[in-house]
Amino acid sequence: MKKTRLRRWIRILYKVFLFMFFSNLVYVVFCKWLYPPITLTQAYYIAESHLHGTSTIKRDYVPYDSISANIKLAVIASEDLRFGAHNGIDWKAIKKAREFNSKHRDSVVFGASTITQQTAKNVFLWKGRSYFRKVLEGYFALMINAVWGKRRTLDIYLNVIEFGKGVYGIEAASNHFFKKKSAYLTEEESARLAACLPSPQTLNPLNQSKNFMDRVAQIKDLMAFKSSDPDLEAIIYQ
């Protein structure tokens, strides 16, 4: 009797897994060709804005070829130096992060989230921190890396990522902070926007503080270092 009940539950869980997998796959394929109507991150902000009576989001999707190469290189330099080499999850960076965090338990935790994982988190998942959510983030990262490829992943990332409080996507950020289209972003402006990504609700690309400008300078140095990377050239320019 117990074995029969266990088998029934296993069959139910298996069917649920298949349903979820194919549902997710269909939406991922949909987003390969069309931008997501709304992300869970944006939906959360809209709901919170209505609750507190604050302003709604600023968002304006723009085609990949209409985005400056400077900001494409800047976010890679800032967030994911091995973007062109990994399969959506940077296992080497995860290993280094674990080693660093185990040796520096009293300091700031060092992360290893790739652009692909950040895209998965913003498009498909809710806000918060948990091991279960991190597993789902990895699951979606592997799926979108396989289905979308690098160019489309970077395209979606730049169009949905938060650059300021309620400011989503590079076109809205460029207009909001620099009063120009994202196609015309300079190296300096791109580095400033990328420097805000760790904490977009508290950092501002117009900031002139020493710590912020040091971060901008570091990103510009990394941009120069990665500018001739053949893997990135294929993603950014071709």
N, CA and C of each residue as an Amber inpcrd file, in Angstrom:
protein
   714
   0.8290000  -1.2130000   0.0000000   0.0000000   0.0000000   0.0000000
   0.8650000   1.2660000   0.0000000   1.8910000   1.2800000   0.8660000
   2.7830000   2.4200000   0.9610000   3.5730000   2.5920000  -0.3310000
   4.0170000   1.4650000  -0.9310000   4.7700000   1.5340000  -2.1830000
   3.9040000   2.0860000  -3.3040000   2.6420000   1.6830000  -3.3370000
   1.7070000   2.1740000  -4.3580000   1.5110000   3.6810000  -4.2300000
   1.3630000   4.1520000  -2.9850000   1.1750000   5.5780000  -2.7360000
   2.4370000   6.3590000  -3.1150000   3.5950000   5.8020000  -2.8140000
   4.8610000   6.4560000  -3.1520000   5.0180000   6.5770000  -4.6660000
   4.6760000   5.4710000  -5.3750000   4.7630000   5.5140000  -6.8340000
   3.8260000   6.5550000  -7.4240000   2.6380000   6.6740000  -6.8200000
   1.6690000   7.6580000  -7.3070000   2.2290000   9.0720000  -7.1550000
   2.8340000   9.3360000  -6.0040000   3.4180000  10.6560000  -5.7660000
   4.5960000  10.9140000  -6.6990000   5.3820000   9.9030000  -6.9580000
   6.5140000  10.0490000  -7.8820000   6.0130000  10.3900000  -9.2840000
   4.9330000   9.7150000  -9.7220000   4.3590000   9.9940000 -11.0420000
   3.8120000  11.4190000 -11.1060000   3.1550000  11.8540000 -10.0180000
   2.6090000  13.2120000  -9.9790000   3.7310000  14.2410000 -10.0550000
   4.7770000  14.0410000  -9.2570000   5.9080000  14.9690000  -9.2560000
   6.6080000  14.9920000 -10.6110000   6.7060000  13.8270000 -11.2360000
   7.3310000  13.7300000 -12.5510000   6.5310000  14.5240000 -13.5820000
   5.2040000  14.4140000 -13.5380000   4.3430000  15.1540000 -14.4690000
   4.4240000  16.6580000 -14.2170000   4.4760000  17.0310000 -12.9480000
   4.6060000  18.4510000 -12.6040000   5.9250000  18.9960000 -13.1390000
   7.0010000  18.2070000 -12.9510000   8.3200000  18.6290000 -13.4390000
   8.2970000  18.8090000 -14.9550000   7.7180000  17.8430000 -15.6780000
   7.6580000  17.9420000 -17.1390000   6.8480000  19.1540000 -17.5770000
   5.7230000  19.3890000 -16.9020000   4.8850000  20.5490000 -17.2360000
   5.6580000  21.8470000 -17.0290000   6.3340000  21.9740000 -15.8740000
   7.0870000  23.1860000 -15.5780000   8.2300000  23.3700000 -16.5680000
   8.9280000  22.2680000 -16.8710000  10.0750000  22.3560000 -17.7780000
   9.6370000  22.8420000 -19.1580000   8.6060000  22.2360000 -19.7200000
   8.1720000  22.6090000 -21.0660000   7.5090000  23.9890000 -21.0800000
   6.8330000  24.3540000 -20.0020000   6.2670000  25.7070000 -19.9060000
   7.3830000  26.7530000 -19.9020000   8.4120000  26.4900000 -19.0980000
   9.5590000  27.3930000 -19.0500000  10.2520000  27.4730000 -20.4040000
  10.4150000  26.3270000 -21.0390000  11.0990000  26.2780000 -22.3290000
  10.3330000  27.0790000 -23.3830000   9.0130000  26.9560000 -23.3760000
   8.1860000  27.7040000 -24.3360000   8.3870000  29.2040000 -24.1430000
   8.3950000  29.6640000 -22.8820000   8.5670000  31.0980000 -22.6320000
   9.9730000  31.5630000 -22.9900000  10.9620000  30.7230000 -22.7240000
  12.3430000  31.0630000 -23.0910000  12.4620000  31.1930000 -24.6080000
  11.8580000  30.2740000 -25.3490000  11.8680000  30.3500000 -26.8130000
  11.1340000  31.6100000 -27.2800000  10.0120000  31.9340000 -26.6440000
   9.2690000  33.1580000 -26.9500000  10.1730000  34.3840000 -26.8130000
  10.9580000  34.4140000 -25.7250000  11.8230000  35.5680000 -25.4620000
  13.0670000  35.5940000 -26.3470000  13.3220000  34.5310000 -27.0690000
  14.4240000  34.5580000 -28.0310000  14.1100000  35.5220000 -29.1720000
  12.8250000  35.6950000 -29.4490000  12.4120000  36.5270000 -30.5810000
  11.7100000  37.8120000 -30.1560000  11.0770000  37.8040000 -28.9820000
  10.3430000  38.9690000 -28.5020000  10.7920000  39.3130000 -27.0840000
  10.7610000  40.5840000 -26.7420000  11.1300000  40.9980000 -25.3860000
  10.0270000  40.6120000 -24.4030000  10.3860000  40.2480000 -23.1840000
   9.3600000  39.8730000 -22.1910000   8.4120000  41.0340000 -21.9430000
   7.0990000  40.7970000 -21.9760000   6.1260000  41.8730000 -21.7500000
   6.3860000  42.6340000 -20.4490000   6.7840000  41.8870000 -19.4200000
   7.1740000  42.4660000 -18.1320000   7.9710000  41.4100000 -17.3860000
   8.8970000  41.8480000 -16.5790000   9.6580000  40.9050000 -15.7630000
   9.0790000  40.8870000 -14.3550000   9.3970000  39.8430000 -13.6090000
   8.9120000  39.7700000 -12.2290000   9.4850000  40.8950000 -11.3740000
  10.7300000  41.2930000 -11.6550000  11.3440000  42.4030000 -10.9250000
  10.5850000  43.6950000 -11.1660000  10.2180000  43.9350000 -12.4320000
   9.4640000  45.1380000 -12.7630000   8.0610000  45.0910000 -12.1620000
   7.4320000  43.9220000 -12.2340000   6.0880000  43.7670000 -11.6740000
   6.0910000  44.0470000 -10.1730000   7.1250000  43.5740000  -9.4930000
   7.2530000  43.8150000  -8.0530000   7.3730000  45.3050000  -7.7680000
   8.1730000  46.0040000  -8.5850000   8.3590000  47.4450000  -8.3630000
   7.0650000  48.2100000  -8.6340000   6.3320000  47.8160000  -9.7000000
   5.0580000  48.4710000 -10.0160000   4.0570000  48.2980000  -8.8720000
   3.9680000  47.0640000  -8.3540000   3.0500000  46.7910000  -7.2420000
   3.4360000  47.6050000  -6.0130000   4.7260000  47.6830000  -5.7420000
   5.2070000  48.4410000  -4.5840000   4.9520000  49.9340000  -4.7780000
   5.1120000  50.4260000  -6.0100000   4.8810000  51.8430000  -6.3040000
   3.4270000  52.2170000  -6.0960000   2.5210000  51.3640000  -6.5740000
   1.0990000  51.6360000  -6.3960000   0.7110000  51.6040000  -4.9180000
   1.3340000  50.7070000  -4.1860000   1.0400000  50.5820000  -2.7590000
   1.4150000  51.8400000  -1.9960000   2.5740000  52.4310000  -2.3860000
   3.0700000  53.6090000  -1.6770000   2.7340000  54.9110000  -2.4040000
   2.0440000  54.8010000  -3.5310000   1.6460000  56.0050000  -4.2600000
   2.8040000  56.7300000  -4.9130000   3.8920000  56.0260000  -5.2440000
   5.0550000  56.6450000  -5.8880000   4.9560000  56.4680000  -7.4010000
   5.9610000  56.9780000  -8.0990000   5.9430000  56.9430000  -9.5610000
   6.1140000  55.5260000 -10.0890000   5.6710000  55.3090000 -11.3210000
   5.7990000  53.9960000 -11.9450000   7.1650000  53.8640000 -12.6170000
   7.3690000  52.7580000 -13.3380000   8.6920000  52.4970000 -13.8900000
   8.9430000  53.2860000 -15.1710000  10.2270000  53.4950000 -15.4680000
  10.6730000  54.0270000 -16.7510000  11.3010000  52.8550000 -17.5030000
  10.7760000  52.5540000 -18.6920000  11.2680000  51.4030000 -19.4530000
  11.0150000  51.6380000 -20.9350000  12.0120000  51.3260000 -21.7530000
  11.8640000  51.5070000 -23.1920000  12.8040000  50.5280000 -23.8970000
  12.2620000  49.4360000 -24.3870000  13.0840000  48.4420000 -25.0720000
  13.6750000  49.0280000 -26.3580000  14.9030000  48.6320000 -26.6590000
  15.5890000  49.1170000 -27.8520000  16.3550000  47.9520000 -28.4850000
  16.3610000  47.8290000 -29.8150000  17.0690000  46.7120000 -30.4670000
  18.5590000  46.7020000 -30.1350000  19.1160000  45.5110000 -30.1270000
  20.5260000  45.3120000 -29.7580000  21.4620000  46.1540000 -30.6100000
  21.2070000  46.2200000 -31.9120000  22.0870000  46.9590000 -32.8180000
  21.9940000  48.4610000 -32.6280000  21.0000000  48.9250000 -31.8540000
  20.8500000  50.3600000 -31.5910000  21.4330000  50.7520000 -30.2380000
  22.1570000  49.8450000 -29.6080000  22.7930000  50.1090000 -28.3110000
  24.2850000  50.2950000 -28.5170000  24.8520000  51.2920000 -27.8880000
  26.2810000  51.5760000 -28.0120000  27.1320000  50.3720000 -27.5990000
  28.1750000  50.1150000 -28.3730000  29.1230000  49.0480000 -28.0190000
  29.8040000  49.3500000 -26.6880000  29.9070000  50.6320000 -26.3330000
  30.5650000  51.0100000 -25.0800000  29.8620000  50.4230000 -23.8640000
  28.5290000  50.4990000 -23.8330000  27.8140000  49.9890000 -22.6600000
  27.8170000  48.4620000 -22.6540000  27.8280000  47.8400000 -23.8120000
  27.9140000  46.3790000 -23.8660000  29.2310000  45.9160000 -23.2340000
  30.3140000  46.5900000 -23.6130000  31.6200000  46.2330000 -23.0610000
  31.7150000  46.6090000 -21.5870000  31.1060000  47.7220000 -21.2050000
  31.1890000  48.1900000 -19.8170000  30.5130000  47.2300000 -18.8440000
  29.3280000  46.7280000 -19.1960000  28.6430000  45.8210000 -18.2590000
  29.3720000  44.4800000 -18.1690000  29.9870000  44.0520000 -19.2570000
  30.7840000  42.8220000 -19.2120000  32.0030000  43.0400000 -18.3220000
  32.6690000  44.1900000 -18.4950000  33.8380000  44.5060000 -17.6710000
  33.4770000  44.6060000 -16.1980000  32.3020000  45.1320000 -15.9200000
  31.8670000  45.3380000 -14.5380000  31.3280000  44.0770000 -13.8840000
  30.5370000  43.2960000 -14.6390000  29.7600000  42.2250000 -14.0360000
  30.2130000  40.8070000 -14.3610000  30.9000000  40.6120000 -15.5030000
  31.1250000  39.2240000 -15.9320000  32.2570000  39.1570000 -16.9610000
  33.4850000  39.2220000 -16.4970000  34.6370000  39.2710000 -17.3980000
  34.7710000  38.0400000 -18.2840000  34.2400000  36.9080000 -17.8390000
  34.3380000  35.6690000 -18.6220000  33.0240000  35.3650000 -19.3550000
  32.2460000  36.4020000 -19.6260000  30.9430000  36.2270000 -20.2600000
  31.0230000  35.4390000 -21.5670000  32.0520000  35.6890000 -22.3470000
  32.1770000  35.0070000 -23.6340000  32.6360000  33.5750000 -23.5350000
  33.0730000  33.1410000 -22.3520000  33.6970000  31.8170000 -22.2340000
  32.8750000  30.7660000 -21.4990000  31.9740000  31.1720000 -20.6060000
  31.2650000  30.1840000 -19.7810000  29.9330000  29.7670000 -20.4080000
  29.2740000  28.7940000 -19.7860000  28.0210000  28.2470000 -20.3300000
  26.7750000  28.8220000 -19.6520000  26.9290000  29.9860000 -19.0470000
  25.8280000  30.6060000 -18.3070000  26.1370000  30.6840000 -16.8270000
  26.9430000  29.7410000 -16.3500000  27.4120000  29.7210000 -14.9670000
  28.9370000  29.6610000 -15.0010000  29.5780000  30.5730000 -14.2950000
  31.0420000  30.6220000 -14.2750000  31.5460000  29.7980000 -13.0910000
  31.7950000  28.5240000 -13.3540000  32.1960000  27.6080000 -12.2800000
  33.5230000  28.0000000 -11.6610000  34.4420000  28.5450000 -12.4630000
  35.7380000  28.9790000 -11.9330000  35.5590000  30.1360000 -10.9620000
  34.6860000  31.0780000 -11.3180000  34.4340000  32.2240000 -10.4440000
  33.7590000  31.7860000  -9.1470000  32.8580000  30.8030000  -9.2460000
  32.1890000  30.2810000  -8.0500000  33.2070000  29.6650000  -7.0950000
  34.1460000  28.9050000  -7.6500000  35.1890000  28.2810000  -6.8260000
  36.0360000  29.3470000  -6.1280000  36.4260000  30.3900000  -6.8840000
  37.2320000  31.4650000  -6.3120000  36.4460000  32.2180000  -5.2350000
  35.1530000  32.4330000  -5.4900000  34.3150000  33.1480000  -4.5210000
  34.2070000  32.3600000  -3.2210000  34.0310000  31.0520000  -3.3360000
  33.9360000  30.2180000  -2.1360000  35.2330000  30.2650000  -1.3340000
  36.3600000  30.1890000  -2.0370000  37.6580000  30.2310000  -1.3560000
  37.8620000  31.5720000  -0.6720000  37.5040000  32.6620000  -1.3620000
  37.6550000  34.0010000  -0.7930000  36.7600000  34.1750000   0.4300000
  35.4870000  33.7830000   0.3000000  34.5230000  33.9770000   1.3880000
  34.8550000  33.1310000   2.6130000  35.4340000  31.9530000   2.3850000
  35.8010000  31.0960000   3.5140000  36.9980000  31.6610000   4.2830000
  37.8450000  32.4380000   3.5910000  39.0250000  33.0220000   4.2240000
  38.7530000  34.4110000   4.7970000  37.6860000  35.0520000   4.3200000
  37.3740000  36.4140000   4.7580000  35.9360000  36.4720000   5.2600000
  35.6560000  35.7220000   6.2850000  34.2810000  35.6110000   6.7870000
  33.7590000  36.9170000   7.3810000  34.6440000  37.8070000   7.8000000
  34.2030000  39.0600000   8.4210000  34.0970000  40.2030000   7.4130000
  34.4530000  39.9450000   6.1490000  34.4130000  41.0060000   5.1450000
  33.1770000  40.8640000   4.2700000  33.0700000  41.7360000   3.2720000
  31.9420000  41.6940000   2.3510000  31.9840000  40.4010000   1.5480000
  30.8410000  39.7410000   1.4010000  30.7800000  38.4850000   0.6590000
  31.0240000  38.7470000  -0.8160000  31.9100000  37.9430000  -1.4110000
  32.2500000  38.0700000  -2.8180000  31.3700000  37.1350000  -3.6330000
  30.6410000  37.6820000  -4.6020000  29.7260000  36.8800000  -5.4080000
  30.3290000  36.4470000  -6.7280000  29.5810000  35.6020000  -7.4680000
  30.0690000  35.1090000  -8.7510000  28.9200000  34.9530000  -9.7410000
  27.9350000  35.8280000  -9.6260000  26.7620000  35.7430000 -10.4850000
  27.0810000  36.3090000 -11.8630000  26.8510000  35.5300000 -12.9020000
  27.1450000  35.9600000 -14.2670000  26.0340000  36.8640000 -14.8090000
  26.2990000  37.4860000 -15.9430000  25.2660000  38.2740000 -16.6190000
  24.0910000  37.3760000 -16.9670000  24.3650000  36.1480000 -17.3650000
  23.2960000  35.1990000 -17.7000000  22.4440000  34.9010000 -16.4810000
  23.0600000  34.6850000 -15.3270000  22.3130000  34.4320000 -14.0960000
  21.5120000  35.6630000 -13.6770000  22.0940000  36.8430000 -13.8240000
  21.3780000  38.0640000 -13.4740000  20.1740000  38.2690000 -14.3880000
  20.3330000  37.9110000 -15.6590000  19.2220000  38.0020000 -16.6080000
  18.1190000  37.0300000 -16.2080000  18.5060000  35.8070000 -15.8820000
  17.5320000  34.7990000 -15.4370000  16.7930000  35.2760000 -14.1990000
  17.5250000  35.8340000 -13.2630000  16.9310000  36.3240000 -12.0040000
  15.9300000  37.4390000 -12.2720000  16.2790000  38.3800000 -13.1460000
  15.4210000  39.5300000 -13.4080000  14.1970000  39.1910000 -14.2390000
  14.3440000  38.2670000 -15.1850000  13.2380000  37.9580000 -16.0880000
  12.2830000  36.9300000 -15.4910000  12.8170000  35.9050000 -14.8160000
  11.9970000  34.7550000 -14.4540000  11.7210000  34.5920000 -12.9610000
  12.4870000  35.2550000 -12.1070000  12.4020000  34.9490000 -10.6760000
  11.9990000  36.1520000  -9.8420000  11.6210000  35.8690000  -8.6150000
  11.1750000  36.8720000  -7.6640000  12.3590000  37.4190000  -6.8860000
  12.1200000  38.5270000  -6.1820000  13.1720000  39.1040000  -5.3460000
  13.3670000  38.2660000  -4.0940000  14.5860000  38.2900000  -3.5770000
  14.8650000  37.5520000  -2.3520000  16.1190000  36.7210000  -2.4740000
  16.4900000  36.0750000  -1.3780000  17.6900000  35.2450000  -1.3410000
  17.3610000  33.9140000  -0.6770000  17.6440000  32.8330000  -1.3600000
  17.4850000  31.5000000  -0.7890000  18.2370000  30.5190000  -1.6800000
  18.5740000  29.3490000  -1.1260000  19.2700000  28.3430000  -1.9210000
  18.3760000  27.8280000  -3.0490000  17.0720000  27.7120000  -2.7660000
  16.1430000  27.2310000  -3.7830000  16.1010000  28.1940000  -4.9680000
  16.0460000  29.4940000  -4.6670000  16.0240000  30.4960000  -5.7280000
  17.3310000  30.4860000  -6.5110000  18.4410000  30.2530000  -5.8240000
  19.7440000  30.2060000  -6.4960000  19.8210000  29.0050000  -7.4380000
  19.2360000  27.8840000  -7.0340000  19.1890000  26.7080000  -7.8980000
  18.3710000  27.0050000  -9.1540000  17.2240000  27.6510000  -8.9720000
  16.3830000  28.0240000 -10.1140000  17.1080000  29.0100000 -11.0290000
  17.8580000  29.9120000 -10.4380000  18.6310000  30.8760000 -11.2110000
  19.6340000  30.1550000 -12.1190000  20.3060000  29.1480000 -11.5610000
  21.2420000  28.3630000 -12.3610000  20.5470000  27.5680000 -13.4470000
  19.3990000  27.0070000 -13.1160000  18.5940000  26.2380000 -14.0720000
  18.2010000  27.0950000 -15.2700000  17.6750000  28.3050000 -15.0000000
  17.2750000  29.1960000 -16.0830000  18.4930000  29.7300000 -16.8450000
  19.6010000  29.9640000 -16.1410000  20.8040000  30.4680000 -16.8020000
  21.3130000  29.4710000 -17.8400000  21.3510000  28.2020000 -17.4850000
  21.7850000  27.1720000 -18.4230000  20.8280000  27.0780000 -19.6120000
  19.5230000  27.2100000 -19.3320000  18.5170000  27.1040000 -20.3910000
  18.6220000  28.2740000 -21.3640000  18.6990000  29.5010000 -20.8470000
  18.7220000  30.6460000 -21.7560000  20.0540000  30.7510000 -22.4910000
  21.1420000  30.2930000 -21.8700000  22.4220000  30.2830000 -22.5770000
  22.3570000  29.3460000 -23.7790000  21.6840000  28.1950000 -23.6030000
  21.5620000  27.2210000 -24.6870000  20.6040000  27.6950000 -25.7770000
  19.5040000  28.3380000 -25.3870000  18.4650000  28.7340000 -26.3530000
  18.7500000  30.1040000 -26.9710000  19.1580000  31.0620000 -26.1680000
  19.3460000  32.4230000 -26.6570000  20.7150000  32.6670000 -27.2610000
  21.7490000  32.0790000 -26.6600000  23.1020000  32.4330000 -27.0560000
  23.5360000  33.7180000 -26.3620000  24.7920000  34.1100000 -26.5770000
  25.3660000  35.2450000 -25.8460000  24.7770000  36.5950000 -26.2660000
  24.6440000  36.8190000 -27.5700000  24.1480000  38.1200000 -28.0350000
  22.7430000  38.4110000 -27.5070000  21.8460000  37.4390000 -27.6300000
  20.4810000  37.6580000 -27.1680000  20.4240000  37.8060000 -25.6500000
  21.2510000  37.0580000 -24.9460000  21.2950000  37.1850000 -23.4840000
  21.7150000  38.5920000 -23.0890000  22.7690000  39.1070000 -23.7260000
  23.2240000  40.4710000 -23.4190000  22.1760000  41.4960000 -23.8370000
  21.4950000  41.2430000 -24.9390000  20.4120000  42.0950000 -25.4130000
  19.3040000  42.2020000 -24.3600000  18.8100000  41.0600000 -23.9060000
  17.7500000  41.0580000 -22.8810000  18.2480000  41.7040000 -21.5970000
  19.4570000  41.3680000 -21.1830000  20.0410000  41.9200000 -19.9560000
  20.0200000  43.4470000 -19.9940000  20.5370000  44.0200000 -21.0830000
  20.6210000  45.4730000 -21.1800000  19.2450000  46.1340000 -21.2460000
  18.2400000  45.3950000 -21.6810000  16.8990000  45.9560000 -21.7990000
  16.0490000  45.7920000 -20.5450000  16.4610000  44.9390000 -19.6030000
  15.6300000  44.7250000 -18.4110000  16.3210000  45.0910000 -17.1020000
  17.6410000  45.2090000 -17.1000000  18.3560000  45.4320000 -15.8530000
  18.0260000  46.8200000 -15.2790000  18.0150000  46.9150000 -13.9580000
  17.7090000  48.1800000 -13.2790000  18.9710000  49.0210000 -13.1510000
  18.9140000  50.2590000 -13.6360000  20.0480000  51.1830000 -13.5550000
  19.8280000  52.2830000 -12.5260000  18.6350000  52.3690000 -12.0000000
  18.3010000  53.3710000 -11.0030000  16.9350000  53.0300000 -10.4500000
  16.4970000  53.7130000  -9.4220000  15.2180000  53.3800000  -8.8120000
  14.0800000  53.5620000  -9.8110000  13.5220000  52.4390000 -10.2520000
  12.4330000  52.4850000 -11.2160000  12.8700000  52.7010000 -12.6470000
  14.1710000  52.7180000 -12.9100000  14.6980000  52.9440000 -14.2600000
  15.2220000  51.6150000 -14.8020000  14.4930000  51.0190000 -15.7410000
  14.8170000  49.6870000 -16.2460000  15.2270000  49.7410000 -17.7140000
  16.3520000  49.1360000 -18.0070000  16.8280000  49.0620000 -19.3700000
  17.7370000  50.2220000 -19.7340000  18.6360000  49.9810000 -20.6640000
  19.6680000  50.9560000 -20.9950000  19.1130000  52.1970000 -21.6860000
  18.0510000  52.0410000 -22.4930000  17.5000000  53.2120000 -23.1880000
  16.8820000  54.1810000 -22.1850000  16.1060000  53.6600000 -21.2500000
  15.4990000  54.5140000 -20.2180000  16.5860000  55.1550000 -19.3530000
  17.6270000  54.3940000 -19.0210000  18.7110000  54.9230000 -18.1850000
  19.4840000  56.0230000 -18.9040000  19.7710000  55.8060000 -20.1780000
  20.5110000  56.7990000 -20.9530000  19.7220000  58.0980000 -21.0670000
  18.4260000  57.9860000 -21.3320000  17.5660000  59.1740000 -21.4260000
  17.4200000  59.8710000 -20.0810000  17.2630000  59.0680000 -19.0250000
  17.0230000  59.6180000 -17.6910000  18.2440000  60.3650000 -17.1510000
  19.4260000  59.7710000 -17.3020000  20.6180000  60.3550000 -16.6860000
  21.4150000  61.2640000 -17.6270000  21.4390000  60.9370000 -18.9120000
  22.3080000  61.6840000 -19.8370000  21.5570000  62.3780000 -20.9760000
  20.2220000  62.2570000 -20.9800000  19.3840000  62.9520000 -21.9680000
  19.7920000  62.6230000 -23.4070000  20.0770000  61.3560000 -23.6500000
  20.4490000  60.9270000 -24.9990000  20.0440000  59.4800000 -25.2180000
  20.0260000  59.0610000 -26.4650000  19.7330000  57.6640000 -26.7940000
  20.9280000  56.7970000 -26.4140000  20.6520000  55.5370000 -26.1070000
  21.7240000  54.6270000 -25.6800000  22.7330000  54.3690000 -26.7870000
  22.3600000  54.6110000 -28.0250000  23.2820000  54.4170000 -29.1570000
  24.4790000  55.3560000 -29.0700000  24.3220000  56.4770000 -28.3430000
  25.3710000  57.5020000 -28.3200000  26.1170000  57.5710000 -26.9940000
  25.9670000  56.5750000 -26.1670000  26.6820000  56.5710000 -24.8890000
  28.1920000  56.4970000 -25.0950000  28.9200000  57.3410000 -24.3940000
  30.3810000  57.3430000 -24.4770000  30.9680000  56.2910000 -23.5370000
  32.2600000  56.1160000 -23.6220000  32.9530000  55.1850000 -22.7250000
  32.7740000  55.6040000 -21.2640000  32.9460000  56.8940000 -20.9960000
  32.8160000  57.4100000 -19.6350000  31.4070000  57.2020000 -19.0950000
  30.4030000  57.5670000 -19.8830000  29.0120000  57.4130000 -19.4540000
  28.6570000  55.9450000 -19.2360000  29.1620000  55.0880000 -20.1090000
  28.8940000  53.6530000 -19.9910000  29.5160000  53.0810000 -18.7260000
  30.7450000  53.4840000 -18.4370000  31.4190000  53.0120000 -17.2260000
  30.6810000  53.4890000 -15.9800000  30.1480000  54.6940000 -16.0220000
  29.3980000  55.2350000 -14.8880000  28.1070000  54.4500000 -14.6580000
  27.4020000  54.1380000 -15.7320000  26.1710000  53.3510000 -15.6010000
  26.4770000  51.9470000 -15.0830000  27.5280000  51.3350000 -15.6090000
  27.9010000  49.9860000 -15.1780000  28.3190000  49.9640000 -13.7150000
  28.9160000  51.0580000 -13.2490000  29.3690000  51.1360000 -11.8550000
  28.2060000  51.1490000 -10.8740000  26.9930000  51.4370000 -11.3530000
  25.8100000  51.4820000 -10.4870000  25.1490000  50.1190000 -10.3160000
  25.5080000  49.1510000 -11.1530000  24.7700000  47.8920000 -11.1900000
  24.7730000  47.0870000  -9.8850000  25.8160000  47.1310000  -9.0880000
  25.7210000  46.3670000  -7.8260000  24.6090000  46.8560000  -6.9030000
  24.2790000  48.1570000  -6.9930000  23.2590000  48.7190000  -6.1050000
  22.5560000  49.8910000  -6.8060000  21.7460000  49.6050000  -7.8110000
  21.1660000  50.6740000  -8.6330000  20.1940000  51.5930000  -7.9120000
  19.6400000  51.1690000  -6.7930000  18.6930000  52.0280000  -6.0800000
  19.3880000  53.0200000  -5.1490000  20.6870000  52.8250000  -4.9350000
  21.4150000  53.7390000  -4.0470000  22.5380000  54.4940000  -4.7630000
  23.0450000  53.9390000  -5.8790000  24.1270000  54.5850000  -6.6160000
  23.5700000  55.3820000  -7.7920000  24.3040000  56.4250000  -8.1760000
  23.8790000  57.3000000  -9.2620000  25.0570000  57.5160000 -10.2020000
  24.8730000  57.3690000 -11.5160000  25.9930000  57.5270000 -12.4460000
  26.5720000  58.9390000 -12.4890000  25.8520000  59.9090000 -11.9410000
  26.3600000  61.2820000 -11.9020000  27.1620000  61.5530000 -10.6280000
  27.2920000  60.5270000  -9.8010000  28.0520000  60.6170000  -8.5450000
  29.4960000  61.0320000  -8.8290000  30.0750000  61.8450000  -7.9590000
  31.4640000  62.2830000  -8.1190000  32.3380000  61.8740000  -6.9260000
  31.8300000  61.0050000  -6.0510000  32.6080000  60.6210000  -4.8750000
  33.8610000  59.8470000  -5.2940000  34.8650000  59.8580000  -4.4440000
  36.1360000  59.2020000  -4.7730000  35.9470000  57.7000000  -4.9780000
  35.2000000  57.0480000  -4.0890000  34.9920000  55.6070000  -4.2160000
  34.3070000  55.2530000  -5.5310000  33.3080000  56.0570000  -5.8870000
  32.5850000  55.7850000  -7.1260000  33.4770000  56.0260000  -8.3320000
  34.2330000  57.1000000  -8.3340000  35.1070000  57.4060000  -9.4680000
  36.2450000  56.3910000  -9.5930000  36.6940000  55.8480000  -8.4630000
  37.6950000  54.7750000  -8.5060000  37.1180000  53.5490000  -9.2020000
  35.8560000  53.2450000  -8.8980000  35.1810000  52.1100000  -9.5430000
  35.0060000  52.3560000 -11.0460000  34.6540000  53.5720000 -11.4200000
  34.5170000  53.9310000 -12.8360000  35.8610000  53.7580000 -13.5570000
  36.9260000  54.2200000 -12.9370000  38.2620000  54.0950000 -13.5380000
  38.6520000  52.6250000 -13.6950000  38.3170000  51.8110000 -12.6910000
  38.6160000  50.3810000 -12.7640000  37.8700000  49.7310000 -13.9280000
  36.6030000  50.0860000 -14.1070000  35.8060000  49.5240000 -15.1990000
  36.3800000  49.9420000 -16.5480000  36.8170000  51.1930000 -16.6680000
  37.4080000  51.6720000 -17.9280000  38.7040000  50.9190000 -18.2380000
  39.4850000  50.6330000 -17.2170000  40.7130000  49.8430000 -17.4190000
  40.3800000  48.4330000 -17.9080000  39.3490000  47.8310000 -17.3060000
  38.9290000  46.4870000 -17.7090000  38.3250000  46.4900000 -19.1130000
  37.6420000  47.5590000 -19.4790000  37.1180000  47.7000000 -20.8340000
  38.2510000  47.6950000 -21.8530000  39.3010000  48.4320000 -21.5560000
  40.4650000  48.4750000 -22.4490000  41.1260000  47.0970000 -22.5380000
  41.1850000  46.4180000 -21.4000000  41.8080000  45.0880000 -21.3430000
  41.0240000  44.0670000 -22.1620000  39.6840000  44.1490000 -22.1210000
  38.8450000  43.1570000 -22.7930000  38.4180000  43.5630000 -24.2080000
  38.7890000  44.7560000 -24.6390000  38.3080000  45.2700000 -25.9210000
  38.7630000  44.4480000 -27.1210000  39.8770000  43.7480000 -26.9950000
  40.3940000  42.9600000 -28.1200000  40.1290000  41.4640000 -27.9600000
  39.2900000  41.0910000 -26.9760000  38.9350000  39.6880000 -26.7670000
  38.0900000  39.2070000 -27.9540000  38.5690000  38.2190000 -28.7150000
  37.8270000  37.7820000 -29.9150000  36.4350000  37.2440000 -29.6210000
  36.2660000  36.5750000 -28.4690000  34.9370000  36.0720000 -28.0940000
  33.9630000  37.2260000 -27.8880000  34.4350000  38.2830000 -27.2350000
  33.5710000  39.4370000 -26.9680000  33.3410000  40.2610000 -28.2280000
  34.3360000  40.3480000 -29.0940000  34.1650000  41.0870000 -30.3450000
  33.0170000  40.4870000 -31.1560000  32.9440000  39.1610000 -31.1810000
  31.8750000  38.4820000 -31.9270000  30.5070000  38.7690000 -31.3250000
  30.4620000  38.8920000 -29.9910000  29.1960000  39.1630000 -29.3030000
  28.7750000  40.6220000 -29.4520000  29.7220000  41.5280000 -29.3380000
  29.4130000  42.9650000 -29.2860000  29.2330000  43.5810000 -30.6690000
  30.1050000  43.2130000 -31.5940000  30.1510000  43.9540000 -32.8660000
  29.5050000  43.2300000 -34.0520000  29.4320000  41.9090000 -34.0290000
  28.9640000  41.1870000 -35.2190000  27.4720000  40.8860000 -35.1670000
